[in-house]
Structures are given as C-alpha cells and as structure tokens.
CSV table of C-alpha atoms in Angstrom, one decimal:
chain,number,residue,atom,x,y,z
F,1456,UNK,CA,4.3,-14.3,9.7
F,1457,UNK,CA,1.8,-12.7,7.4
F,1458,UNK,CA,2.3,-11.8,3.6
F,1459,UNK,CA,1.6,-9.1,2.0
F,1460,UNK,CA,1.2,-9.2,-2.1
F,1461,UNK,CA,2.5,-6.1,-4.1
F,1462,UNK,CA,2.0,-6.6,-8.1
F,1463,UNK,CA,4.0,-4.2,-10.1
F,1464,UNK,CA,2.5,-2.7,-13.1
F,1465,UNK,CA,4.5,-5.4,-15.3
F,1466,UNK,CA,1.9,-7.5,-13.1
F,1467,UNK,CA,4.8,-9.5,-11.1
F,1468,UNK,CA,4.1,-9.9,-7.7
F,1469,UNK,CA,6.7,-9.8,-5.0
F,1470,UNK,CA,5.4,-11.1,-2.0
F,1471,UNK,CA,7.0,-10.3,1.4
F,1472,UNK,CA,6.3,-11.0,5.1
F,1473,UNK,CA,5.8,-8.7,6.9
F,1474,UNK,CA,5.7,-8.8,10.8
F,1475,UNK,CA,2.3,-7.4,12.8
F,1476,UNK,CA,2.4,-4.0,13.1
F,1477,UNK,CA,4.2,-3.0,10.3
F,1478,UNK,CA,3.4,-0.8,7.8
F,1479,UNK,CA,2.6,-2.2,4.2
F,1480,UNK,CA,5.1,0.4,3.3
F,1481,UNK,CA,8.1,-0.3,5.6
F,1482,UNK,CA,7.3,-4.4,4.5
F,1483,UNK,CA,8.0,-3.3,1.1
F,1484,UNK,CA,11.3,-0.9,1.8
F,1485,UNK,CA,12.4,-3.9,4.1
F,1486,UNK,CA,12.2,-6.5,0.9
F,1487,UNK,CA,13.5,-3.7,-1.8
F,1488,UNK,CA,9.9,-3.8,-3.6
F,1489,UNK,CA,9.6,-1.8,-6.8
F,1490,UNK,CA,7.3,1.5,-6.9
F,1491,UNK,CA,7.3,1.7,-3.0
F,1492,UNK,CA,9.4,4.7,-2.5
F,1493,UNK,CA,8.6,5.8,1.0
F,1494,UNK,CA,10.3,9.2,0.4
F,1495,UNK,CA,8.6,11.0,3.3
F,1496,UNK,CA,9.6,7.7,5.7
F,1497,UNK,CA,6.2,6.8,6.3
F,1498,UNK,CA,5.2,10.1,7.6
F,1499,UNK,CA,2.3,10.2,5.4
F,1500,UNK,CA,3.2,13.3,3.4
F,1501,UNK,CA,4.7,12.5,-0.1
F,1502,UNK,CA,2.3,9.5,-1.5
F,1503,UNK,CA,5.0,7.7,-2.7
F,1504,UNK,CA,3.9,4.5,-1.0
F,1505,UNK,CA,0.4,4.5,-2.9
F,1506,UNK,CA,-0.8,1.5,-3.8
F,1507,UNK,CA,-4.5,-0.4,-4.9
F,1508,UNK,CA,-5.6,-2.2,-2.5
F,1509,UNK,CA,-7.6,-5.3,-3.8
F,1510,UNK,CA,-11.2,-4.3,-3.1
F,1511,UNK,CA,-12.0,-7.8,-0.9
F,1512,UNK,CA,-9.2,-6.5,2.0
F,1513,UNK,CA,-10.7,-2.6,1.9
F,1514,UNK,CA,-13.6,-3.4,4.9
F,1515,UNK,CA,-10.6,-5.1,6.8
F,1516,UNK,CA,-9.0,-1.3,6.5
F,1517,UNK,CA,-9.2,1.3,8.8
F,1518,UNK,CA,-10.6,4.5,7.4
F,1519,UNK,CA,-8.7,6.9,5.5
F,1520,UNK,CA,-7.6,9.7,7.9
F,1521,UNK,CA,-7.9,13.0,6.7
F,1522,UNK,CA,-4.2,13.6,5.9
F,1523,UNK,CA,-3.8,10.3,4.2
F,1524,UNK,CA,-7.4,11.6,2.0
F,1525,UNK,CA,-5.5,14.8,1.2
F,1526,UNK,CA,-2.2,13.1,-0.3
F,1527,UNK,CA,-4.0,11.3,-2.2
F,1528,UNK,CA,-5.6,13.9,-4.0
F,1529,UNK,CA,-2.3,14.5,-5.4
F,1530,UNK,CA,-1.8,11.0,-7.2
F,1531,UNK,CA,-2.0,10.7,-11.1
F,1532,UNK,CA,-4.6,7.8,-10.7
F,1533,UNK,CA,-6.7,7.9,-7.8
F,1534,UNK,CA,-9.3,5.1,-7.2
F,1535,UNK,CA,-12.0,4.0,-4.6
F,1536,UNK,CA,-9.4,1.5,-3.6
F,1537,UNK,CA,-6.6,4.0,-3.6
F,1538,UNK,CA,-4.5,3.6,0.0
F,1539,UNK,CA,-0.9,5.0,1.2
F,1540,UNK,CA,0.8,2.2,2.5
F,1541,UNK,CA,2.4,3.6,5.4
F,1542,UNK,CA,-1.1,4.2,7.0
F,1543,UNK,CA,-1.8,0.6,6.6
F,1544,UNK,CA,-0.1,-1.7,9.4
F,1545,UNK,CA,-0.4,-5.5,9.3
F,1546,UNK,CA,-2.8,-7.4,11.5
F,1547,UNK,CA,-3.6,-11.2,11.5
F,1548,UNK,CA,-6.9,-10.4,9.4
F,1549,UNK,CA,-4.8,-8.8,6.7
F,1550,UNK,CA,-3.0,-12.0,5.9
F,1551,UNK,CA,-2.6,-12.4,2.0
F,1552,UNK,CA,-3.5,-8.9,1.2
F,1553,UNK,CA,-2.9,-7.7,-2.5
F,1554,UNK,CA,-1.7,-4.3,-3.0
F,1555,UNK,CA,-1.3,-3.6,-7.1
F,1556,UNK,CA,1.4,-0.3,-7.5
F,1557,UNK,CA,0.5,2.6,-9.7
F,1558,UNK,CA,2.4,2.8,-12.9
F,1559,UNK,CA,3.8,6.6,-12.0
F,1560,UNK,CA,5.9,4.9,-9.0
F,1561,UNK,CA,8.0,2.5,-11.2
C-alpha cells in the first residue's frame, strides 16, 4: 500500500498508508495526523486539509480545479506548491509523497 508523508511544522513526520483512491486528506483523518482537520469532510470548501506538497510530486498532480484555487486564496500562507488534500487521491505514482502542514492548522 502506498505512503503518504505529512511533516508537521515541529518537522516530525507521520507517515501513513493510505489505500489507492483515497484522498491525502481522509489518509490522514484515518491515522489521526496533526494539522489535517478536514472540517468540511473533504468537500473541498473549508481548507483545512491544506498542505505543501514537495515540489518533485507537483507534475504527478492533477491541476487545481477552480474551487480548490478559490479556497485557497483564503489560507494564511499560500505557495506555488500550496494543495487541499482532499482533492488529491492516491495513485501508484504518488508513492512516497511528502506533504509539509501549514503552521495555522496545528
């Protein structure tokens, strides 16, 4: 089963499997990960699930859909590498992907 890598801002990682066609964020919910909150249950409407994707997983990623662009605006922090985790879902070729969790979400 792939792993997924989430590294809190204290920079200790938790790493949890997480079953093909997942989301990143119900992986972490599943394993009781710090800073992943999931309020809005993955319905991509509350950014609590944002996370930093490490930039060499990013062209492995599907394209931010416009919803997922505009809850981001809202974050404290927002990067180039900036994701919501329930619009990511594990695949095979996302094996060993890093996520690091904003500070705001601890």
């Amino acid at each position: 089963m792939p792993t997924v890598h989430f590294i809190d801002p204290q920079g200790a990682e938790h790493a949890v499997d997480a079953p093909v066609g997942k989301s990143l964020m119900q992986a972490a919910l599943d394993h009781s990960v710090p800073g992943i909150l999931g309020d809005c249950g993955g319905a991509c409407s509350c950014a609590t699930c944002h996370g930093y994707v490490d930039p060499a997983f990013l062209d492995r990623l599907p394209p931010r859909s416009e919803t997922e662009v505009f809850m981001l605006e809202g974050v404290p922090d927002l990067r180039d590498n900036s994701r919501l985790c329930c619009q990511i879902r594990m695949n095979a070729e996302l094996a060993g992907i890093r996520v690091q969790l904003p500070d705001e979400q601890v």
